[in-house]
Every structure is written in structure tokens, then in C-alpha cells.
């Protein structure tokens, strides 16, 4: 969003009304902020009341410039205690609860807002997509899938529909394999295939849909279909990256590009882009970290370890844990099991020194699992 949305001239309207603060949640100095304002997804937009230091509005995921402006307007209405009716009051409650990560309560308030607002309510589309997101973050994938199917009956083509579909697909993939999951995917995949080609979507939203659609095909045993969708996803990202105005804007596509290339069985197609990003952004740890993962896919573990070391020289805080796990995997592939155990022990030790709110859960689980496989003590 920093590269493609936040520089939009329309956001100049917020000058004098809001103070923008960009927080890199992987920086060690962000720990105190995250302890106060934990996040569930990246990017996350928060509007914080400076008087109470309370988040009054939270939006997880990407947003267009117009949606950022609407988010700001909604925050102003809440802060000024402006209400134009029961639906807006319920939406304000939902926004506040969502900002506090009280997801189940937020979902109930979003439902109340939709019920009170009816089909002509101006905030209906935004509230519908937010309902699915709250249900998804609430940890009940079945409820999330049901919510997605509910709101997709009225959401028109566009960004809210795309986001609700992607969230619904992600939740459906969390269900146990069986008839319920298959029925959910039957509906959501069909909607997703139409939504992915809708005009006017942010690149991030279209990319997320391709990602979930490809995962859905793989989960249903359709390897050829999954690969075809991954190839379409990769071609889309390559086109978008080719039009990027700056190296930083181009590099924003590197991570999904790597995922798409690996899933398509064509990891080498991401190599030149990642090498260009490392060359053009010498102070950024992400390109060499991504290269380390790519070199592993390409069967070149020595290059993977070297790239991980370059990334570690630039990375700080929780971002280091994932890189250390990649480095250890390279060492295992090289036959250096003792070195891999040392690297994983380092990852766990560094993570233990981090504030709880900033510890990266999945890389930590990967580190402990790999260490156990190597005969080490995961602590």
C-alpha cells in the first residue's frame, strides 16, 4: 500500500485532520506499539484517538485511496459521536470492537448494522466485507464460510466482494476435508473465478484471490488446475511489476511472485526479479531473504545459506526468525546437521528475548519442529 496507495494525491485531503504514522511491525522498536495495538494481518490501518490512545477504527488488509478516505470519515463520525441512525450506531460499535480485536462481538455488531441498514444503506458493502473478516479472525471457519455466503448474495462486483470471497475461501480451506468443505468450495470458487477478473481491484486483492483459488484447487486434488491458476497469478504479477514506477513499488510484488512461481512449478521465473530487488534496494533484508527461499527451491543450498546470511546482516527483531529457519534448512540440505541445530537454537533464543506480541508464531513452530527432527531440544 505504501508504494501504490498511500502516495495518492487524494489523500492530501487528510492533511491537518490526521497525523500519519507508519509502523514497521518487524522492527524491535515497534514492540510497545504492538503490545498496545496487536494486529492480525498485514497491512492493517488503524485510526487512534489521541486523547484516549484507543483505536476507534481498524481495517485489516489493503484499501484503495477512496476506501482510506472513507475509513477516515468513519473515524471522524465516531470521534464526534455523530449518528444518523441505528445502522450507523451499530457500525460504529462494530468498528470499535474490531479495533480492539473483540472479533466475535464485532461480528455480532456488524450483523446488527446490516439488519438495521437494509438494502439501501450506504455502508452495506463495507459492513458486509468487514463481517466476513471479523468472522475469519474469530477462529471459527465454519461461521466465516457461512458469513461469506450470506454477504455474497448482495455484494456487487468490486473490492468488497473480492475481499469477502478471498476470506471465505481461506476459511473454507481450514475446514476438515469432507462434504461440508466441498460444498463451500463449490460456491466460493465459482464466485472467486468471476471476481478475480472484475475491473478496478487493487493488485493485492486480485493477487489474494488467485492465491486462494489455486490453494483450493490443490486442496481438492486438482494439481493441474492449481498449477494453471498459479501460472495465471504469476503472469498477472509479472505484468504489474513491469509497470511499477520505482524499484520499491516493483519489489512489493516479489513475495507473491515467489509464491506463485513455486506453486506453478516454475521457481526460476522469480529469480531475476529478486536479484534486481537486492541490487536496487541494498538496505532491505527482504530480497536476500526471498532469494534464500528461492535457492532452496532450486536445489542450491549453499547459495541459500549465503543469501540468508546477507539478509541476517540487515534484519532485526522478529523478522530474523524466519530467515534463520531458512538458513537452517539450507544447512540440512548441505549435510551440516550440527550447524542447523545451532542455527535453530539461535532462532528460538532470539525469539524468547522478544516481547510476546511480536513473536512470529509460524516460523517459531517451524523452528521447533525442524529442531526436533534433527534430534535437538526445542526447549
CSV table of C-alpha atoms in Angstrom, one decimal:
chain,number,residue,atom,x,y,z
A,1,UNK,CA,0.0,0.0,0.0
A,2,UNK,CA,2.9,2.4,0.7
A,3,UNK,CA,4.0,2.0,-2.9
A,4,UNK,CA,0.7,2.0,-4.7
A,5,UNK,CA,-2.0,3.8,-2.5
A,6,UNK,CA,-0.6,6.0,0.3
A,7,UNK,CA,1.1,8.4,-2.2
A,8,UNK,CA,-2.3,9.1,-3.9
A,9,UNK,CA,-2.8,12.8,-4.2
A,10,UNK,CA,-6.4,12.4,-3.0
A,11,UNK,CA,-5.1,11.5,0.5
A,12,UNK,CA,-3.9,15.1,0.8
A,13,UNK,CA,-7.4,15.9,1.9
A,14,UNK,CA,-6.5,14.3,5.3
A,15,UNK,CA,-3.7,16.8,6.0
A,16,UNK,CA,-4.5,18.8,9.1
A,17,UNK,CA,-7.1,16.3,10.2
A,18,UNK,CA,-5.0,13.2,10.8
A,19,UNK,CA,-1.3,12.5,11.5
A,20,UNK,CA,0.0,9.6,9.6
A,21,UNK,CA,2.3,7.1,11.4
A,22,UNK,CA,3.9,4.2,9.5
A,23,UNK,CA,4.9,1.3,11.8
A,24,UNK,CA,7.1,-1.5,10.6
A,25,UNK,CA,5.9,-4.2,13.0
A,26,UNK,CA,9.0,-6.3,12.5
A,27,UNK,CA,11.3,-3.6,13.9
A,28,UNK,CA,12.3,-4.2,17.5
A,29,UNK,CA,11.2,-0.7,18.4
A,30,UNK,CA,7.6,-1.5,17.4
A,31,UNK,CA,7.2,-3.9,20.4
A,32,UNK,CA,5.5,-1.3,22.6
A,33,UNK,CA,3.1,-0.3,19.9
A,34,UNK,CA,2.2,-3.9,19.1
A,35,UNK,CA,1.6,-4.6,22.8
A,36,UNK,CA,-1.0,-1.9,22.8
A,37,UNK,CA,-2.3,-2.5,19.3
A,38,UNK,CA,-1.9,-6.1,18.2
A,39,UNK,CA,-2.5,-6.9,14.5
A,40,UNK,CA,-3.8,-10.0,12.8
A,41,UNK,CA,-2.9,-9.2,9.2
A,42,UNK,CA,-0.7,-7.0,7.1
A,43,UNK,CA,-1.2,-4.3,6.2
A,44,UNK,CA,-3.5,-3.0,9.0
A,45,UNK,CA,-4.8,0.5,9.1
A,46,UNK,CA,-5.7,2.0,12.5
A,47,UNK,CA,-7.2,5.3,13.5
A,48,UNK,CA,-6.2,6.1,17.1
A,49,UNK,CA,-8.0,8.7,19.2
A,50,UNK,CA,-5.1,10.8,20.5
A,51,UNK,CA,-7.0,11.8,23.6
A,52,UNK,CA,-7.7,8.2,24.9
A,53,UNK,CA,-5.0,6.4,22.8
A,54,UNK,CA,-7.7,4.0,21.8
A,55,UNK,CA,-8.1,2.5,18.3
A,56,UNK,CA,-11.5,3.5,17.1
A,57,UNK,CA,-11.3,2.1,13.6
A,58,UNK,CA,-9.3,-0.8,12.3
A,59,UNK,CA,-9.0,-2.2,8.8
A,60,UNK,CA,-7.0,-5.3,8.1
A,61,UNK,CA,-5.8,-5.7,4.6
A,62,UNK,CA,-5.4,-3.5,1.6
A,63,UNK,CA,-7.6,-0.5,0.8
A,64,UNK,CA,-8.0,1.9,-2.2
A,65,UNK,CA,-7.4,5.6,-1.7
A,66,UNK,CA,-11.1,6.2,-1.6
A,67,UNK,CA,-11.5,3.5,1.0
A,68,UNK,CA,-8.8,5.1,3.1
A,69,UNK,CA,-10.7,8.4,2.9
A,70,UNK,CA,-14.0,6.6,3.9
A,71,UNK,CA,-12.2,5.0,6.8
A,72,UNK,CA,-11.1,8.4,7.9
A,73,UNK,CA,-14.6,9.8,7.6
A,74,UNK,CA,-16.0,6.9,9.6
A,75,UNK,CA,-13.4,7.6,12.4
A,76,UNK,CA,-14.4,11.2,12.5
A,77,UNK,CA,-18.0,10.3,12.8
A,78,UNK,CA,-17.2,8.0,15.7
A,79,UNK,CA,-14.9,10.5,17.5
A,80,UNK,CA,-17.6,13.3,17.1
A,81,UNK,CA,-20.3,10.8,18.3
A,82,UNK,CA,-22.2,11.6,15.1
A,83,UNK,CA,-25.0,9.1,14.5
A,84,UNK,CA,-27.5,9.2,11.6
A,85,UNK,CA,-29.4,6.1,12.6
A,86,UNK,CA,-29.4,2.7,14.2
A,87,UNK,CA,-27.3,1.2,11.4
A,88,UNK,CA,-24.6,3.8,11.8
A,89,UNK,CA,-24.6,3.4,15.5
A,90,UNK,CA,-24.2,-0.3,15.3
A,91,UNK,CA,-21.5,0.1,12.7
A,92,UNK,CA,-19.6,2.4,15.0
A,93,UNK,CA,-19.8,-0.2,17.8
A,94,UNK,CA,-18.6,-2.9,15.4
A,95,UNK,CA,-15.7,-0.8,14.3
A,96,UNK,CA,-14.6,-0.1,17.8
A,97,UNK,CA,-14.9,-3.8,18.8
A,98,UNK,CA,-13.0,-4.8,15.7
A,99,UNK,CA,-10.3,-2.3,16.5
A,100,UNK,CA,-10.0,-3.9,20.0
A,101,UNK,CA,-9.8,-7.4,18.3
A,102,UNK,CA,-13.0,-8.5,20.0
A,103,UNK,CA,-13.9,-10.3,16.9
A,104,UNK,CA,-17.0,-12.3,17.9
A,105,UNK,CA,-18.6,-9.2,19.4
A,106,UNK,CA,-17.6,-7.1,16.4
A,107,UNK,CA,-19.2,-9.7,14.1
A,108,UNK,CA,-22.5,-9.5,16.0
A,109,UNK,CA,-22.5,-5.7,15.7
A,110,UNK,CA,-21.7,-5.8,12.0
A,111,UNK,CA,-24.7,-8.1,11.6
A,112,UNK,CA,-26.9,-5.7,13.6
A,113,UNK,CA,-25.7,-2.9,11.4
A,114,UNK,CA,-26.6,-4.8,8.3
A,115,UNK,CA,-30.0,-5.7,9.6
A,116,UNK,CA,-30.8,-2.1,10.7
A,117,UNK,CA,-29.4,-0.6,7.5
A,118,UNK,CA,-31.3,-2.7,5.0
A,119,UNK,CA,-30.6,-2.9,1.3
A,120,UNK,CA,-30.2,0.8,0.6
A,121,UNK,CA,-27.8,1.6,3.4
A,122,UNK,CA,-24.7,3.4,2.0
A,123,UNK,CA,-22.3,1.4,4.2
A,124,UNK,CA,-23.8,-2.0,3.4
A,125,UNK,CA,-20.9,-3.3,1.2
A,126,UNK,CA,-18.2,-2.2,3.6
A,127,UNK,CA,-20.0,-3.7,6.6
A,128,UNK,CA,-20.6,-7.0,4.7
A,129,UNK,CA,-17.0,-7.5,3.9
A,130,UNK,CA,-16.0,-6.5,7.4
A,131,UNK,CA,-18.4,-9.1,8.8
A,132,UNK,CA,-16.6,-11.9,7.0
A,133,UNK,CA,-13.2,-10.6,8.1
A,134,UNK,CA,-14.3,-10.4,11.7
A,135,UNK,CA,-15.7,-14.0,11.5
A,136,UNK,CA,-12.4,-15.2,9.9
A,137,UNK,CA,-10.3,-13.6,12.6
A,138,UNK,CA,-12.6,-15.0,15.2
A,139,UNK,CA,-11.3,-18.5,14.7
A,140,UNK,CA,-14.5,-20.2,13.6
A,141,UNK,CA,-14.0,-21.2,9.9
A,142,UNK,CA,-17.5,-22.6,9.5
A,143,UNK,CA,-19.1,-19.4,10.7
A,144,UNK,CA,-16.8,-17.4,8.4
A,145,UNK,CA,-17.8,-19.5,5.4
A,146,UNK,CA,-21.5,-19.1,6.3
A,147,UNK,CA,-21.0,-15.4,6.6
A,148,UNK,CA,-19.2,-15.1,3.3
A,149,UNK,CA,-22.0,-17.0,1.5
A,150,UNK,CA,-24.5,-14.7,3.2
A,151,UNK,CA,-23.0,-11.4,2.2
A,152,UNK,CA,-22.0,-12.6,-1.3
A,153,UNK,CA,-25.7,-12.7,-2.1
A,154,UNK,CA,-25.8,-8.9,-2.1
A,155,UNK,CA,-22.2,-7.6,-2.6
A,156,UNK,CA,-21.8,-6.2,-6.1
A,157,UNK,CA,-18.7,-6.8,-8.2
A,158,UNK,CA,-15.7,-4.9,-6.8
A,159,UNK,CA,-13.3,-4.7,-4.0
A,160,UNK,CA,-15.6,-5.7,-1.0
A,161,UNK,CA,-16.8,-8.7,-2.9
A,162,UNK,CA,-13.3,-9.8,-3.8
A,163,UNK,CA,-12.1,-9.5,-0.2
A,164,UNK,CA,-15.1,-11.3,1.2
A,165,UNK,CA,-14.6,-14.1,-1.3
A,166,UNK,CA,-10.9,-14.4,-0.6
A,167,UNK,CA,-11.6,-14.5,3.2
A,168,UNK,CA,-14.3,-17.1,2.7
A,169,UNK,CA,-12.0,-19.3,0.6
A,170,UNK,CA,-9.3,-19.1,3.2
A,171,UNK,CA,-11.8,-20.1,5.9
A,172,UNK,CA,-13.2,-23.0,3.8
A,173,UNK,CA,-9.7,-24.3,3.4
A,174,UNK,CA,-9.4,-24.5,7.2
A,175,UNK,CA,-12.4,-26.9,7.3
A,176,UNK,CA,-11.7,-30.6,7.6
A,177,UNK,CA,-11.8,-32.4,4.2
A,178,UNK,CA,-15.3,-33.7,3.5
A,179,UNK,CA,-18.7,-32.8,2.1
A,180,UNK,CA,-19.1,-29.5,4.0
A,181,UNK,CA,-15.8,-28.2,2.7
A,182,UNK,CA,-16.5,-29.4,-0.8
A,183,UNK,CA,-19.9,-27.7,-0.8
A,184,UNK,CA,-18.4,-24.4,0.5
A,185,UNK,CA,-15.6,-24.5,-2.1
A,186,UNK,CA,-18.1,-25.3,-4.9
A,187,UNK,CA,-19.8,-22.0,-4.2
A,188,UNK,CA,-16.8,-19.8,-3.3
A,189,UNK,CA,-14.6,-21.0,-6.1
A,190,UNK,CA,-17.3,-20.1,-8.7
A,191,UNK,CA,-17.6,-16.7,-7.2
A,192,UNK,CA,-13.9,-16.2,-7.0
A,193,UNK,CA,-13.3,-17.1,-10.6
A,194,UNK,CA,-15.6,-14.3,-11.6
A,195,UNK,CA,-14.3,-11.9,-9.0
A,196,UNK,CA,-10.7,-12.3,-10.0
A,197,UNK,CA,-11.3,-10.6,-13.4
A,198,UNK,CA,-13.5,-7.8,-12.0
A,199,UNK,CA,-12.3,-4.3,-13.1
A,200,UNK,CA,-11.0,-1.8,-10.5
A,201,UNK,CA,-9.4,-4.2,-8.0
A,202,UNK,CA,-6.2,-3.4,-6.2
A,203,UNK,CA,-3.4,-5.7,-7.3
A,204,UNK,CA,-3.2,-7.0,-3.8
A,205,UNK,CA,-6.8,-8.0,-3.8
A,206,UNK,CA,-6.6,-9.7,-7.2
A,207,UNK,CA,-3.4,-11.5,-6.1
A,208,UNK,CA,-5.1,-12.8,-2.9
A,209,UNK,CA,-7.9,-14.2,-5.0
A,210,UNK,CA,-5.5,-16.0,-7.3
A,211,UNK,CA,-3.7,-17.4,-4.2
A,212,UNK,CA,-6.8,-18.8,-2.6
A,213,UNK,CA,-8.2,-20.2,-5.8
A,214,UNK,CA,-5.0,-22.0,-6.5
A,215,UNK,CA,-4.9,-23.4,-3.0
A,216,UNK,CA,-8.5,-24.5,-3.3
A,217,UNK,CA,-7.7,-26.5,-6.4
A,218,UNK,CA,-4.7,-28.1,-4.8
A,219,UNK,CA,-6.8,-29.0,-1.7
A,220,UNK,CA,-9.3,-30.7,-3.9
A,221,UNK,CA,-6.6,-32.8,-5.6
A,222,UNK,CA,-6.7,-30.9,-8.9
A,223,UNK,CA,-2.9,-30.4,-9.4
A,224,UNK,CA,-3.3,-29.3,-13.0
A,225,UNK,CA,-5.9,-26.8,-12.1
A,226,UNK,CA,-3.9,-25.4,-9.2
A,227,UNK,CA,-0.8,-25.1,-11.5
A,228,UNK,CA,-2.8,-23.3,-14.2
A,229,UNK,CA,-4.2,-20.8,-11.7
A,230,UNK,CA,-0.7,-20.3,-10.3
A,231,UNK,CA,0.6,-19.6,-13.8
A,232,UNK,CA,-2.2,-17.0,-14.3
A,233,UNK,CA,-1.4,-15.5,-11.0
A,234,UNK,CA,2.3,-15.3,-11.8
A,235,UNK,CA,1.7,-13.8,-15.3
A,236,UNK,CA,-0.5,-11.1,-13.6
A,237,UNK,CA,2.1,-10.3,-11.1
A,238,UNK,CA,4.8,-10.1,-13.8
A,239,UNK,CA,2.7,-7.6,-15.7
A,240,UNK,CA,2.0,-5.5,-12.7
A,241,UNK,CA,5.7,-5.4,-11.7
A,242,UNK,CA,6.7,-4.4,-15.2
A,243,UNK,CA,4.5,-1.3,-14.8
A,244,UNK,CA,5.8,-0.3,-11.4
A,245,UNK,CA,7.2,3.2,-11.3
A,246,UNK,CA,10.0,2.6,-8.8
A,247,UNK,CA,12.2,-0.3,-7.6
A,248,UNK,CA,10.3,-0.3,-4.2
A,249,UNK,CA,7.0,-0.5,-6.0
A,250,UNK,CA,8.2,-3.3,-8.1
A,251,UNK,CA,9.6,-5.2,-5.1
A,252,UNK,CA,6.2,-5.1,-3.5
A,253,UNK,CA,5.3,-7.9,-5.9
A,254,UNK,CA,8.3,-10.1,-5.0
A,255,UNK,CA,6.8,-12.2,-2.2
A,256,UNK,CA,3.6,-13.2,-4.0
A,257,UNK,CA,5.6,-13.6,-7.2
A,258,UNK,CA,7.8,-16.1,-5.5
A,259,UNK,CA,4.8,-18.0,-4.1
A,260,UNK,CA,3.1,-18.1,-7.4
A,261,UNK,CA,6.3,-19.2,-9.2
A,262,UNK,CA,6.9,-22.1,-6.8
A,263,UNK,CA,3.3,-23.2,-6.9
A,264,UNK,CA,3.4,-23.1,-10.7
A,265,UNK,CA,6.4,-25.3,-10.7
A,266,UNK,CA,8.5,-22.5,-12.3
A,267,UNK,CA,10.5,-21.1,-9.4
A,268,UNK,CA,13.3,-19.8,-11.7
A,269,UNK,CA,10.9,-17.3,-13.2
A,270,UNK,CA,11.2,-15.3,-9.9
A,271,UNK,CA,15.0,-15.3,-9.8
A,272,UNK,CA,15.8,-12.2,-12.0
A,273,UNK,CA,13.2,-10.1,-10.1
A,274,UNK,CA,14.6,-11.0,-6.7
A,275,UNK,CA,18.1,-10.4,-7.8
A,276,UNK,CA,17.1,-7.0,-9.2
A,277,UNK,CA,15.4,-6.1,-6.0
A,278,UNK,CA,18.5,-7.0,-3.9
A,279,UNK,CA,20.7,-4.9,-6.3
A,280,UNK,CA,18.3,-1.9,-6.3
A,281,UNK,CA,17.4,-1.9,-2.6
A,282,UNK,CA,20.7,-2.7,-0.8
A,283,UNK,CA,19.4,-1.8,2.6
A,284,UNK,CA,16.3,-4.1,2.5
A,285,UNK,CA,16.5,-7.5,4.1
A,286,UNK,CA,13.5,-8.9,2.2
A,287,UNK,CA,15.1,-9.5,-1.3
A,288,UNK,CA,18.0,-11.7,0.1
A,289,UNK,CA,15.6,-13.4,2.4
A,290,UNK,CA,13.4,-14.3,-0.5
A,291,UNK,CA,16.4,-15.3,-2.5
A,292,UNK,CA,17.4,-17.7,0.2
A,293,UNK,CA,14.0,-19.4,0.0
A,294,UNK,CA,14.2,-19.5,-3.8
A,295,UNK,CA,17.7,-21.0,-3.9
A,296,UNK,CA,16.4,-23.8,-1.7
A,297,UNK,CA,13.6,-24.5,-4.2
A,298,UNK,CA,16.2,-24.5,-7.0
A,299,UNK,CA,18.4,-27.0,-5.2
A,300,UNK,CA,21.2,-24.7,-4.4
A,301,UNK,CA,21.5,-24.8,-0.6
A,302,UNK,CA,25.0,-23.1,-0.4
A,303,UNK,CA,23.5,-20.1,-2.2
A,304,UNK,CA,20.5,-20.2,0.1
A,305,UNK,CA,22.7,-20.1,3.2
A,306,UNK,CA,24.8,-17.2,1.7
A,307,UNK,CA,21.6,-15.2,0.9
A,308,UNK,CA,20.2,-15.9,4.4
A,309,UNK,CA,23.4,-14.5,5.9
A,310,UNK,CA,23.1,-11.4,3.8
A,311,UNK,CA,19.5,-11.0,5.0
A,312,UNK,CA,20.5,-11.5,8.6
A,313,UNK,CA,23.1,-8.7,8.3
A,314,UNK,CA,20.2,-6.3,7.6
A,315,UNK,CA,17.3,-7.8,9.5
A,316,UNK,CA,16.4,-7.1,13.1
A,317,UNK,CA,13.8,-8.3,15.6
A,318,UNK,CA,11.1,-10.9,14.7
A,319,UNK,CA,12.0,-10.7,11.0
A,320,UNK,CA,15.2,-12.7,11.7
A,321,UNK,CA,13.4,-15.8,12.9
A,322,UNK,CA,12.0,-16.8,9.5
A,323,UNK,CA,15.4,-16.2,7.9
A,324,UNK,CA,17.2,-18.3,10.5
A,325,UNK,CA,14.8,-21.2,9.8
A,326,UNK,CA,15.5,-20.9,6.0
A,327,UNK,CA,19.3,-20.8,6.8
A,328,UNK,CA,18.9,-24.0,8.9
A,329,UNK,CA,17.1,-25.8,6.1
A,330,UNK,CA,19.9,-24.9,3.7
A,331,UNK,CA,22.4,-26.3,6.2
A,332,UNK,CA,20.4,-29.5,6.5
A,333,UNK,CA,20.5,-29.8,2.7
A,334,UNK,CA,24.3,-29.4,2.8
A,335,UNK,CA,24.5,-32.2,5.4
A,336,UNK,CA,25.5,-29.8,8.2
A,337,UNK,CA,23.0,-31.1,10.8
A,338,UNK,CA,25.1,-29.8,13.7
A,339,UNK,CA,25.2,-26.3,12.2
A,340,UNK,CA,21.5,-26.4,11.5
A,341,UNK,CA,20.8,-27.3,15.2
A,342,UNK,CA,22.9,-24.3,16.2
A,343,UNK,CA,21.0,-22.0,13.8
A,344,UNK,CA,17.6,-23.2,15.1
A,345,UNK,CA,18.7,-22.8,18.7
A,346,UNK,CA,19.7,-19.3,17.8
A,347,UNK,CA,16.3,-18.7,16.3
A,348,UNK,CA,14.5,-19.9,19.4
A,349,UNK,CA,16.8,-18.0,21.7
A,350,UNK,CA,16.3,-14.7,19.8
A,351,UNK,CA,12.5,-15.3,19.8
A,352,UNK,CA,12.5,-15.9,23.5
A,353,UNK,CA,14.0,-12.4,24.0
A,354,UNK,CA,11.3,-10.7,22.0
A,355,UNK,CA,8.1,-9.3,23.6
A,356,UNK,CA,5.3,-11.9,23.3
A,357,UNK,CA,3.2,-9.7,20.9
A,358,UNK,CA,6.0,-9.6,18.3
A,359,UNK,CA,7.0,-13.3,18.3
A,360,UNK,CA,6.3,-14.8,14.9
A,361,UNK,CA,4.2,-17.9,15.7
A,362,UNK,CA,4.5,-19.9,12.5
A,363,UNK,CA,8.3,-19.6,12.0
A,364,UNK,CA,8.8,-20.4,15.6
A,365,UNK,CA,6.7,-23.6,15.2
A,366,UNK,CA,8.7,-24.5,12.1
A,367,UNK,CA,12.0,-24.0,14.0
A,368,UNK,CA,10.8,-26.2,16.9
A,369,UNK,CA,9.6,-28.9,14.5
A,370,UNK,CA,12.8,-28.9,12.5
A,371,UNK,CA,15.0,-29.0,15.6
A,372,UNK,CA,13.0,-32.0,16.9
A,373,UNK,CA,13.5,-33.8,13.6
A,374,UNK,CA,17.3,-33.1,13.9
A,375,UNK,CA,17.4,-34.6,17.4
A,376,UNK,CA,17.7,-31.3,19.2
A,377,UNK,CA,15.9,-29.9,22.2
A,378,UNK,CA,13.2,-27.4,21.1
A,379,UNK,CA,13.0,-26.1,24.6
